[in-house]
C-alpha positions as a Markdown table, in Angstrom:
| # | Residue | x | y | z |
|---|---|---|---|---|
| 1 | Met | -20.0 | -6.2 | -15.8 |
| 2 | Thr | -20.2 | -4.4 | -12.5 |
| 3 | Ala | -17.6 | -1.8 | -11.9 |
| 4 | Lys | -15.2 | -2.6 | -9.0 |
| 5 | Ile | -13.0 | -0.8 | -6.5 |
| 6 | Ile | -9.4 | -1.9 | -5.9 |
| 7 | Asn | -7.9 | -0.9 | -2.6 |
| 8 | Tyr | -4.2 | -0.5 | -1.8 |
| 9 | Tyr | -1.7 | 1.9 | -0.2 |
| 10 | Ala | 0.8 | 4.0 | -2.1 |
| 11 | Gly | 2.5 | 5.3 | 1.1 |
| 12 | Gly | 3.4 | 3.7 | 4.4 |
| 13 | Asn | 4.6 | 4.3 | 7.9 |
| 14 | Thr | 7.5 | 1.9 | 8.0 |
| 15 | Ala | 10.7 | 1.0 | 9.9 |
| 16 | Arg | 12.5 | 3.2 | 7.3 |
| 17 | Gly | 10.3 | 6.2 | 7.8 |
| 18 | Phe | 7.4 | 7.3 | 5.6 |
| 19 | His | 7.9 | 5.5 | 2.3 |
| 20 | Ser | 6.2 | 6.7 | -0.9 |
| 21 | Leu | 5.3 | 4.5 | -3.9 |
| 22 | Phe | 3.0 | 7.2 | -5.4 |
| 23 | Glu | 5.1 | 7.8 | -8.5 |
| 24 | Ser | 4.8 | 4.2 | -9.6 |
| 25 | Asn | 1.0 | 4.3 | -9.5 |
| 26 | Leu | 0.6 | 7.7 | -11.1 |
| 27 | Gln | 2.7 | 6.8 | -14.2 |
| 28 | Gly | 0.8 | 7.0 | -17.5 |
| 29 | Leu | -1.9 | 9.3 | -16.4 |
| 30 | Asp | -3.1 | 12.0 | -18.8 |
| 31 | Lys | -4.5 | 14.1 | -16.1 |
| 32 | Leu | -3.6 | 14.4 | -12.4 |
| 33 | Phe | -5.3 | 16.8 | -10.0 |
| 34 | Ile | -3.1 | 17.5 | -7.0 |
| 35 | Leu | -5.0 | 18.8 | -4.0 |
| 36 | Lys | -3.4 | 21.3 | -1.7 |
| 37 | Gly | -4.9 | 22.4 | 1.7 |
| 38 | Gly | -4.6 | 21.8 | 5.4 |
| 39 | Pro | -6.1 | 19.0 | 7.4 |
| 40 | Gly | -9.8 | 19.1 | 7.6 |
| 41 | Thr | -10.2 | 20.8 | 4.2 |
| 42 | Gly | -12.1 | 17.9 | 2.7 |
| 43 | Lys | -9.5 | 16.4 | 0.5 |
| 44 | Ser | -10.3 | 12.8 | 1.3 |
| 45 | Ser | -14.1 | 13.3 | 1.2 |
| 46 | Leu | -13.8 | 15.0 | -2.2 |
| 47 | Met | -11.8 | 12.1 | -3.7 |
| 48 | Lys | -14.1 | 9.5 | -2.2 |
| 49 | Gln | -17.2 | 11.3 | -3.7 |
| 50 | Ile | -15.7 | 11.6 | -7.1 |
| 51 | Gly | -14.6 | 8.0 | -7.0 |
| 52 | Gln | -18.1 | 6.8 | -6.1 |
| 53 | Asp | -19.6 | 9.0 | -8.8 |
| 54 | Trp | -17.5 | 7.4 | -11.5 |
| 55 | Leu | -18.0 | 3.9 | -10.0 |
| 56 | Arg | -21.7 | 4.5 | -10.5 |
| 57 | Asn | -20.9 | 5.5 | -14.1 |
| 58 | Gly | -19.5 | 2.0 | -14.6 |
| 59 | Tyr | -15.8 | 2.7 | -14.3 |
| 60 | Asn | -13.4 | 0.7 | -12.2 |
| 61 | Ile | -11.8 | 2.7 | -9.4 |
| 62 | Glu | -8.6 | 2.5 | -7.5 |
| 63 | Phe | -8.6 | 4.0 | -3.9 |
| 64 | Leu | -5.1 | 4.8 | -2.5 |
| 65 | His | -5.7 | 4.5 | 1.2 |
| 66 | Cys | -4.1 | 6.6 | 4.0 |
| 67 | Ser | -1.8 | 4.8 | 6.4 |
| 68 | Ser | -2.1 | 7.5 | 9.0 |
| 69 | Asp | -5.9 | 7.6 | 9.1 |
| 70 | Asn | -8.0 | 4.5 | 8.6 |
| 71 | Glu | -11.0 | 6.4 | 7.4 |
| 72 | Ser | -9.2 | 8.5 | 4.8 |
| 73 | Ile | -7.8 | 8.0 | 1.3 |
| 74 | Asp | -4.7 | 9.7 | -0.2 |
| 75 | Gly | -5.9 | 9.3 | -3.8 |
| 76 | Val | -8.3 | 8.0 | -6.4 |
| 77 | Ile | -7.5 | 6.8 | -9.9 |
| 78 | Ile | -9.9 | 6.0 | -12.8 |
| 79 | Pro | -7.6 | 3.8 | -14.9 |
| 80 | Ser | -9.6 | 3.7 | -18.1 |
| 81 | Leu | -9.8 | 7.5 | -18.2 |
| 82 | Lys | -6.2 | 7.8 | -17.2 |
| 83 | Val | -7.2 | 10.4 | -14.6 |
| 84 | Gly | -6.2 | 10.6 | -10.9 |
| 85 | Ile | -6.7 | 12.9 | -7.9 |
| 86 | Val | -4.2 | 12.9 | -5.0 |
| 87 | Asp | -3.5 | 14.6 | -1.8 |
| 88 | Gly | -0.4 | 16.6 | -2.5 |
| 89 | Thr | 0.3 | 17.8 | 1.0 |
| 90 | Ala | 3.1 | 16.5 | 3.2 |
| 91 | Pro | 4.3 | 13.7 | 3.5 |
| 92 | His | 3.0 | 13.0 | -0.1 |
| 93 | Val | 5.6 | 14.6 | -2.4 |
| 94 | Ile | 4.3 | 14.5 | -5.9 |
| 95 | Glu | 6.8 | 15.6 | -8.5 |
| 96 | Pro | 5.0 | 17.0 | -11.6 |
| 97 | Lys | 6.1 | 15.7 | -15.0 |
| 98 | Ala | 4.3 | 18.3 | -17.1 |
| 99 | Pro | 2.7 | 21.0 | -14.9 |
| 100 | Gly | -0.4 | 22.4 | -16.5 |
| 101 | Ala | -0.4 | 19.8 | -19.3 |
| 102 | Ile | -0.9 | 16.8 | -17.0 |
| 103 | Glu | -0.8 | 17.9 | -13.4 |
| 104 | Glu | -3.1 | 20.6 | -12.1 |
| 105 | Tyr | -2.9 | 22.0 | -8.6 |
| 106 | Val | -6.2 | 22.5 | -6.8 |
| 107 | Asn | -6.1 | 24.9 | -3.8 |
| 108 | Leu | -8.7 | 23.9 | -1.2 |
| 109 | Gly | -7.3 | 26.7 | 0.9 |
| 110 | Glu | -9.6 | 29.1 | -1.1 |
| 111 | Ala | -12.4 | 27.8 | 1.0 |
| 112 | Trp | -11.0 | 28.7 | 4.5 |
| 113 | Asp | -11.3 | 31.9 | 6.5 |
| 114 | Ser | -7.7 | 32.9 | 7.1 |
| 115 | Ala | -8.6 | 35.3 | 9.9 |
| 116 | Lys | -10.2 | 32.4 | 11.9 |
| 117 | Leu | -7.1 | 30.3 | 11.4 |
| 118 | Ala | -4.8 | 33.1 | 12.4 |
| 119 | Ala | -6.6 | 33.3 | 15.7 |
| 120 | His | -5.4 | 29.7 | 16.3 |
| 121 | Lys | -1.8 | 30.2 | 15.0 |
| 122 | Thr | 0.0 | 29.1 | 18.2 |
| 123 | Glu | -2.2 | 26.0 | 18.6 |
| 124 | Ile | -1.8 | 25.0 | 15.0 |
| 125 | Ile | 2.0 | 25.3 | 15.2 |
| 126 | Glu | 2.1 | 23.4 | 18.5 |
| 127 | Leu | -0.1 | 20.6 | 17.2 |
| 128 | Ser | 1.8 | 20.3 | 13.9 |
| 129 | Ser | 5.1 | 20.0 | 15.9 |
| 130 | Arg | 3.6 | 17.3 | 18.2 |
| 131 | Ile | 2.3 | 15.3 | 15.2 |
| 132 | Thr | 5.7 | 15.3 | 13.6 |
| 133 | Glu | 7.3 | 14.3 | 16.8 |
| 134 | Ser | 4.8 | 11.4 | 17.3 |
| 135 | Phe | 5.5 | 10.1 | 13.8 |
| 136 | Gln | 9.3 | 10.3 | 14.3 |
| 137 | Lys | 9.0 | 8.3 | 17.5 |
| 138 | Ala | 6.8 | 5.7 | 15.7 |
| 139 | Tyr | 9.4 | 5.3 | 13.0 |
| 140 | Ser | 12.2 | 5.0 | 15.5 |
| 141 | Val | 10.4 | 2.3 | 17.4 |
| 142 | Phe | 9.5 | 0.5 | 14.2 |
| 143 | His | 13.2 | 0.6 | 13.3 |
| 144 | Asp | 14.0 | -1.0 | 16.7 |
| 145 | Ala | 11.4 | -3.7 | 15.9 |
| 146 | Leu | 13.2 | -4.3 | 12.5 |
| 147 | Leu | 16.5 | -4.9 | 14.3 |
| 148 | Ile | 14.7 | -7.5 | 16.5 |
| 149 | His | 13.1 | -9.0 | 13.4 |
| 150 | Asp | 16.7 | -9.3 | 11.9 |
| 151 | Glu | 17.6 | -11.5 | 14.9 |
| 152 | Trp | 14.5 | -13.6 | 14.2 |
| 153 | Glu | 15.5 | -14.0 | 10.5 |
| 154 | Lys | 19.1 | -14.9 | 11.3 |
| 155 | Ile | 18.1 | -18.1 | 13.1 |
| 156 | Tyr | 16.2 | -19.4 | 10.0 |
| 157 | Ile | 18.7 | -18.1 | 7.5 |
| 158 | Glu | 21.4 | -20.1 | 9.2 |
| 159 | Asn | 19.2 | -23.2 | 9.0 |
| 160 | Met | 18.1 | -22.8 | 5.4 |
| 161 | Asp | 19.0 | -25.2 | 2.6 |
| 162 | Phe | 19.6 | -22.7 | -0.2 |
| 163 | Gln | 19.9 | -25.3 | -2.8 |
| 164 | Lys | 16.3 | -26.5 | -2.0 |
| 165 | Ala | 15.2 | -22.8 | -2.0 |
| 166 | Asn | 16.6 | -22.2 | -5.4 |
| 167 | Gln | 15.1 | -25.4 | -6.8 |
| 168 | Leu | 11.7 | -24.4 | -5.3 |
| 169 | Thr | 12.0 | -21.1 | -7.2 |
| 170 | Val | 12.9 | -22.8 | -10.4 |
| 171 | Asp | 9.9 | -25.1 | -10.1 |
| 172 | Leu | 7.5 | -22.3 | -9.4 |
| 173 | Ile | 8.8 | -20.2 | -12.3 |
| 174 | Asp | 8.2 | -23.2 | -14.6 |
| 175 | Glu | 4.7 | -23.8 | -13.1 |
| 176 | Leu | 3.6 | -20.2 | -13.3 |
| 177 | Phe | 5.3 | -19.0 | -16.6 |
| 178 | Gly | 6.2 | -22.1 | -18.5 |
| 179 | Lys | 7.8 | -20.9 | -21.7 |
| 180 | Met | 5.5 | -18.0 | -22.1 |
| 181 | Tyr | 6.8 | -14.6 | -23.2 |
| 182 | Val | 4.9 | -11.4 | -24.3 |
| 183 | Asn | 6.4 | -9.2 | -27.0 |
| 184 | Lys | 5.9 | -5.9 | -25.1 |
| 185 | Ala | 7.4 | -3.9 | -22.3 |
| 186 | Ala | 6.0 | -4.9 | -19.0 |
| 187 | Glu | 4.1 | -2.3 | -16.9 |
| 188 | Val | 5.3 | -2.6 | -13.3 |
| 189 | Arg | 3.3 | -1.1 | -10.4 |
| 190 | His | 4.9 | -0.9 | -6.9 |
| 191 | Arg | 2.4 | -0.7 | -4.1 |
| 192 | Phe | 1.7 | -1.7 | -0.5 |
| 193 | Leu | -1.0 | -4.4 | 0.1 |
| 194 | Gly | -1.3 | -3.2 | 3.7 |
| 195 | Ala | 0.1 | -0.8 | 6.2 |
| 196 | Ala | 0.8 | 0.0 | 9.8 |
| 197 | Thr | -2.0 | 2.2 | 10.9 |
| 198 | Pro | -3.2 | 3.9 | 14.1 |
| 199 | Lys | -5.6 | 0.9 | 14.5 |
| 200 | Gly | -2.8 | -1.7 | 13.9 |
| 201 | Pro | -2.0 | -3.6 | 10.7 |
| 202 | Val | -4.5 | -3.5 | 7.9 |
| 203 | Asp | -4.4 | -5.3 | 4.5 |
| 204 | Phe | -6.4 | -5.6 | 1.3 |
| 205 | Ile | -5.3 | -9.0 | 0.1 |
| 206 | Gln | -8.8 | -10.4 | -0.2 |
| 207 | Asn | -9.9 | -7.4 | -2.3 |
| 208 | Leu | -6.8 | -7.4 | -4.5 |
| 209 | Thr | -7.1 | -11.1 | -5.2 |
| 210 | Glu | -10.9 | -11.6 | -5.5 |
| 211 | Asp | -10.8 | -11.9 | -9.3 |
| 212 | Ile | -7.7 | -14.1 | -9.3 |
| 213 | Ser | -8.2 | -17.8 | -10.2 |
| 214 | Tyr | -4.9 | -19.1 | -8.8 |
| 215 | Arg | -3.7 | -17.9 | -5.4 |
| 216 | Tyr | -0.5 | -19.2 | -3.7 |
| 217 | Phe | -0.3 | -18.8 | 0.0 |
| 218 | Ile | 3.4 | -18.7 | 1.1 |
| 219 | Lys | 3.8 | -20.0 | 4.7 |
| 220 | Gly | 7.0 | -19.9 | 6.6 |
| 221 | Arg | 9.1 | -18.0 | 9.2 |
| 222 | Pro | 11.0 | -14.8 | 9.1 |
| 223 | Gly | 14.1 | -15.4 | 7.1 |
| 224 | Ser | 12.8 | -18.5 | 5.3 |
| 225 | Gly | 13.1 | -16.8 | 1.8 |
| 226 | Lys | 9.5 | -15.6 | 1.2 |
| 227 | Ser | 10.5 | -12.1 | 0.0 |
| 228 | Thr | 13.5 | -13.4 | -2.0 |
| 229 | Leu | 11.2 | -15.8 | -3.9 |
| 230 | Leu | 8.7 | -13.0 | -4.6 |
| 231 | Lys | 11.4 | -10.7 | -5.9 |
| 232 | Lys | 12.6 | -13.4 | -8.3 |
| 233 | Leu | 9.1 | -14.1 | -9.6 |
| 234 | Ala | 8.5 | -10.3 | -10.1 |
| 235 | Ala | 11.7 | -10.1 | -12.1 |
| 236 | Val | 10.8 | -13.0 | -14.3 |
| 237 | Ala | 7.4 | -11.5 | -15.0 |
| 238 | Glu | 8.9 | -8.2 | -16.0 |
| 239 | Asp | 11.6 | -9.8 | -18.1 |
| 240 | Arg | 9.0 | -11.8 | -20.0 |
| 241 | Gly | 6.8 | -8.8 | -20.7 |
| 242 | Phe | 4.0 | -9.4 | -18.3 |
| 243 | Asp | 2.4 | -6.5 | -16.4 |
| 244 | Val | 3.1 | -7.1 | -12.8 |
| 245 | Glu | 1.8 | -5.6 | -9.5 |
| 246 | Val | 4.6 | -5.7 | -6.9 |
| 247 | Tyr | 3.4 | -5.3 | -3.3 |
| 248 | His | 6.0 | -4.2 | -0.8 |
| 249 | Cys | 6.0 | -5.0 | 2.9 |
| 250 | Gly | 4.3 | -2.2 | 5.0 |
| 251 | Phe | 6.8 | -2.8 | 7.8 |
| 252 | Asp | 10.0 | -3.0 | 5.7 |
| 253 | Pro | 9.6 | -1.7 | 2.2 |
| 254 | Asn | 12.8 | -3.4 | 1.1 |
| 255 | Ser | 10.9 | -6.7 | 1.3 |
| 256 | Leu | 8.0 | -7.9 | -0.8 |
| 257 | Asp | 4.7 | -9.4 | 0.4 |
| 258 | Met | 2.9 | -10.2 | -2.8 |
| 259 | Val | 3.2 | -10.4 | -6.6 |
| 260 | Ile | 0.1 | -10.4 | -8.9 |
| 261 | Val | 0.3 | -11.1 | -12.7 |
| 262 | Arg | -3.3 | -10.6 | -13.9 |
| 263 | Glu | -2.5 | -11.6 | -17.4 |
| 264 | Leu | -1.6 | -15.1 | -16.1 |
| 265 | Asp | -4.4 | -15.0 | -13.5 |
| 266 | Phe | -2.2 | -15.7 | -10.5 |
| 267 | Ala | -1.3 | -14.0 | -7.2 |
| 268 | Ile | 1.4 | -15.3 | -4.8 |
| 269 | Phe | 1.7 | -13.7 | -1.3 |
| 270 | Asp | 3.3 | -14.0 | 2.1 |
| 271 | Ser | 0.4 | -15.5 | 4.1 |
| 272 | Thr | 1.8 | -15.1 | 7.6 |
| 273 | Ala | 1.0 | -12.7 | 10.4 |
| 274 | Pro | -0.1 | -10.0 | 10.3 |
| 275 | His | -1.8 | -10.9 | 7.0 |
| 276 | Glu | -2.4 | -14.6 | 7.6 |
| 277 | Tyr | -4.9 | -16.3 | 5.4 |
| 278 | Phe | -5.7 | -19.9 | 4.4 |
| 279 | Pro | -7.1 | -21.5 | 1.2 |
| 280 | Ala | -10.8 | -21.0 | 0.9 |
| 281 | Arg | -11.7 | -21.7 | -2.7 |
| 282 | Glu | -10.7 | -23.8 | -5.7 |
| 283 | Gly | -7.3 | -22.7 | -7.1 |
| 284 | Asp | -5.8 | -21.8 | -3.7 |
| 285 | Glu | -2.6 | -23.6 | -2.8 |
| 286 | Ile | -0.1 | -23.4 | 0.1 |
| 287 | Ile | 3.6 | -23.2 | -0.4 |
| 288 | Asp | 5.2 | -24.1 | 2.9 |
| 289 | Met | 8.7 | -22.7 | 3.0 |
| 290 | Tyr | 9.5 | -24.0 | 6.5 |
| 291 | Ser | 8.9 | -27.6 | 5.7 |
| 292 | Arg | 10.6 | -27.4 | 2.3 |
| 293 | Val | 13.8 | -25.3 | 2.9 |
| 294 | Ile | 14.4 | -25.1 | 6.7 |
| 295 | Thr | 16.2 | -27.7 | 8.7 |
| 296 | Ser | 13.7 | -30.0 | 10.4 |
| 297 | Gly | 13.4 | -29.3 | 14.2 |
| 298 | Thr | 14.7 | -25.7 | 14.0 |
| 299 | Asp | 11.6 | -24.4 | 15.8 |
| 300 | Glu | 12.1 | -26.8 | 18.7 |
| 301 | Ile | 15.9 | -26.3 | 19.0 |
| 302 | Tyr | 15.6 | -22.5 | 19.2 |
| 303 | Glu | 12.2 | -22.5 | 21.0 |
| 304 | Asp | 13.3 | -20.3 | 24.0 |
| 305 | Ala | 15.2 | -17.8 | 21.8 |
| 306 | Leu | 12.4 | -17.5 | 19.4 |
| 307 | Lys | 9.8 | -17.0 | 22.1 |
| 308 | Asp | 12.0 | -14.1 | 23.6 |
| 309 | Ile | 12.4 | -12.5 | 20.1 |
| 310 | Ala | 8.7 | -12.8 | 19.3 |
| 311 | Gly | 7.8 | -11.2 | 22.6 |
| 312 | Arg | 10.2 | -8.3 | 22.2 |
| 313 | Tyr | 9.1 | -7.7 | 18.6 |
| 314 | Ala | 5.4 | -7.7 | 19.5 |
| 315 | Asn | 6.0 | -5.1 | 22.3 |
| 316 | Lys | 7.9 | -2.8 | 20.0 |
| 317 | Met | 5.1 | -3.1 | 17.3 |
| 318 | Lys | 2.5 | -2.2 | 20.0 |
| 319 | Glu | 4.6 | 0.8 | 21.1 |
| 320 | Ala | 5.0 | 2.1 | 17.6 |
| 321 | Thr | 1.3 | 1.7 | 16.9 |
| 322 | Ala | 0.5 | 3.7 | 20.0 |
| 323 | Tyr | 2.6 | 6.6 | 18.6 |
| 324 | Leu | 0.6 | 6.4 | 15.3 |
| 325 | Ala | -2.6 | 6.5 | 17.3 |
| 326 | Lys | -1.3 | 9.5 | 19.2 |
| 327 | Ala | -0.4 | 11.3 | 16.0 |
| 328 | Lys | -3.9 | 10.5 | 14.7 |
| 329 | Asn | -5.5 | 12.0 | 17.8 |
| 330 | Leu | -3.5 | 15.2 | 17.5 |
| 331 | His | -4.3 | 15.4 | 13.8 |
| 332 | Asp | -8.0 | 15.1 | 14.7 |
| 333 | Gln | -7.6 | 18.1 | 16.9 |
| 334 | Leu | -5.8 | 20.0 | 14.2 |
| 335 | Glu | -8.5 | 19.1 | 11.7 |
| 336 | Gly | -11.2 | 20.5 | 14.1 |
| 337 | Ile | -9.6 | 23.9 | 13.9 |
| 338 | Tyr | -9.6 | 23.9 | 10.1 |
| 339 | Val | -13.1 | 22.5 | 9.8 |
| 340 | Ser | -14.4 | 25.4 | 11.9 |
| 341 | Ala | -12.8 | 27.8 | 9.4 |
| 342 | Met | -14.0 | 26.2 | 6.2 |
| 343 | Asp | -16.8 | 27.1 | 3.8 |
| 344 | Phe | -17.6 | 23.7 | 2.5 |
| 345 | Ser | -20.0 | 25.1 | -0.1 |
| 346 | Lys | -16.8 | 26.3 | -1.9 |
| 347 | Ile | -15.4 | 22.8 | -1.7 |
| 348 | Asp | -18.5 | 21.4 | -3.3 |
| 349 | Thr | -18.0 | 23.9 | -6.1 |
| 350 | Ile | -14.4 | 22.8 | -6.5 |
| 351 | Lys | -15.5 | 19.1 | -6.6 |
| 352 | Ser | -18.0 | 20.0 | -9.3 |
| 353 | Gln | -15.3 | 21.7 | -11.3 |
| 354 | Ile | -13.0 | 18.6 | -11.1 |
| 355 | His | -15.9 | 16.3 | -12.0 |
| 356 | Asp | -16.7 | 18.4 | -15.1 |
| 357 | Ala | -13.0 | 18.5 | -16.1 |
| 358 | Ile | -13.0 | 14.7 | -15.9 |
| 359 | Leu | -16.3 | 14.5 | -17.8 |
| 360 | Ser | -14.8 | 16.5 | -20.7 |
| 361 | Leu | -12.2 | 13.6 | -21.1 |
| 362 | Glu | -14.8 | 10.8 | -21.1 |
| 363 | Pro | -15.9 | 10.8 | -24.7 |
| 364 | Val | -12.3 | 10.5 | -25.9 |
| 365 | Lys | -11.6 | 7.7 | -23.4 |
| 366 | Gln | -14.8 | 5.8 | -23.0 |
| 367 | Thr | -13.9 | 3.1 | -25.6 |
| 368 | Gln | -11.1 | 2.0 | -23.3 |
| 369 | Asn | -13.4 | 1.2 | -20.4 |
């Protein structure tokens, strides 16, 4: 069987600031390499190259993408070897569980010329400050957008038939789980299926569900109960012992966008903008929350108010994205300074050392692949 790559985010630029779900995805690893070093020191390239190397060796790979740079990753995991490599620089705070035994710090700063960087000290400090300011402005505007989104939700919540919503949930639980239980503790992974990025919203729904036979596309409006439904399904999966992937909303991490239970071969997700998809293969099914639980005619009755809210929300999201793009531009300038001071032949040596360290684990783990 051909080895595959799974793509997702473990950190996001949200309406509640930078939100990390790294810990959930690094649990259970026997070895974790934590990369330290400034921007432009080759962390993402190193992780991509090692990931591709092990993909060619026949191992499935997980790429943890960077929400602040569309071309970069924040980590790579080789699940069957229980090995991971992550960017351990801010804002990614990785708390070691067993330093030295599991986690190993790798200092890419060994490859830079400190004298060259010192000559740019003032510029580095200024750019770093402006990058932080741009992110803070983005988070503030995203929060403004969240308050507008709350107005949007309020209209539909006030026009929801909660009895019907509860019955829909009961019916889905029966359809998806029946009377099945597994006599083990569930493994729960919390992730983001997408993120707000400098290039706008990005998602990996198609990649994450490509091997899933039964996909449920939840349609509806803000406040029509999509996230609540997903939370209840995730809780049932965990309670019954099934491993579950819980995908949080990249805009509001307190909400959910998708639940995948691979042991039961199903995925159910919020299929509305900005990650709107439609059935395209056998096993795809739409669940229309609006028609099933919202009072008929709500869209028409509140048409003017909804149009105003949607317009204000879209403007705030565009404004916040512009701040992310500004932060990315400033970060590129900062990277340029570090790149000019790097000896990348030393980075290649470090990459080889990490590769060899992983290789030493392979004979012990290869039967798990």
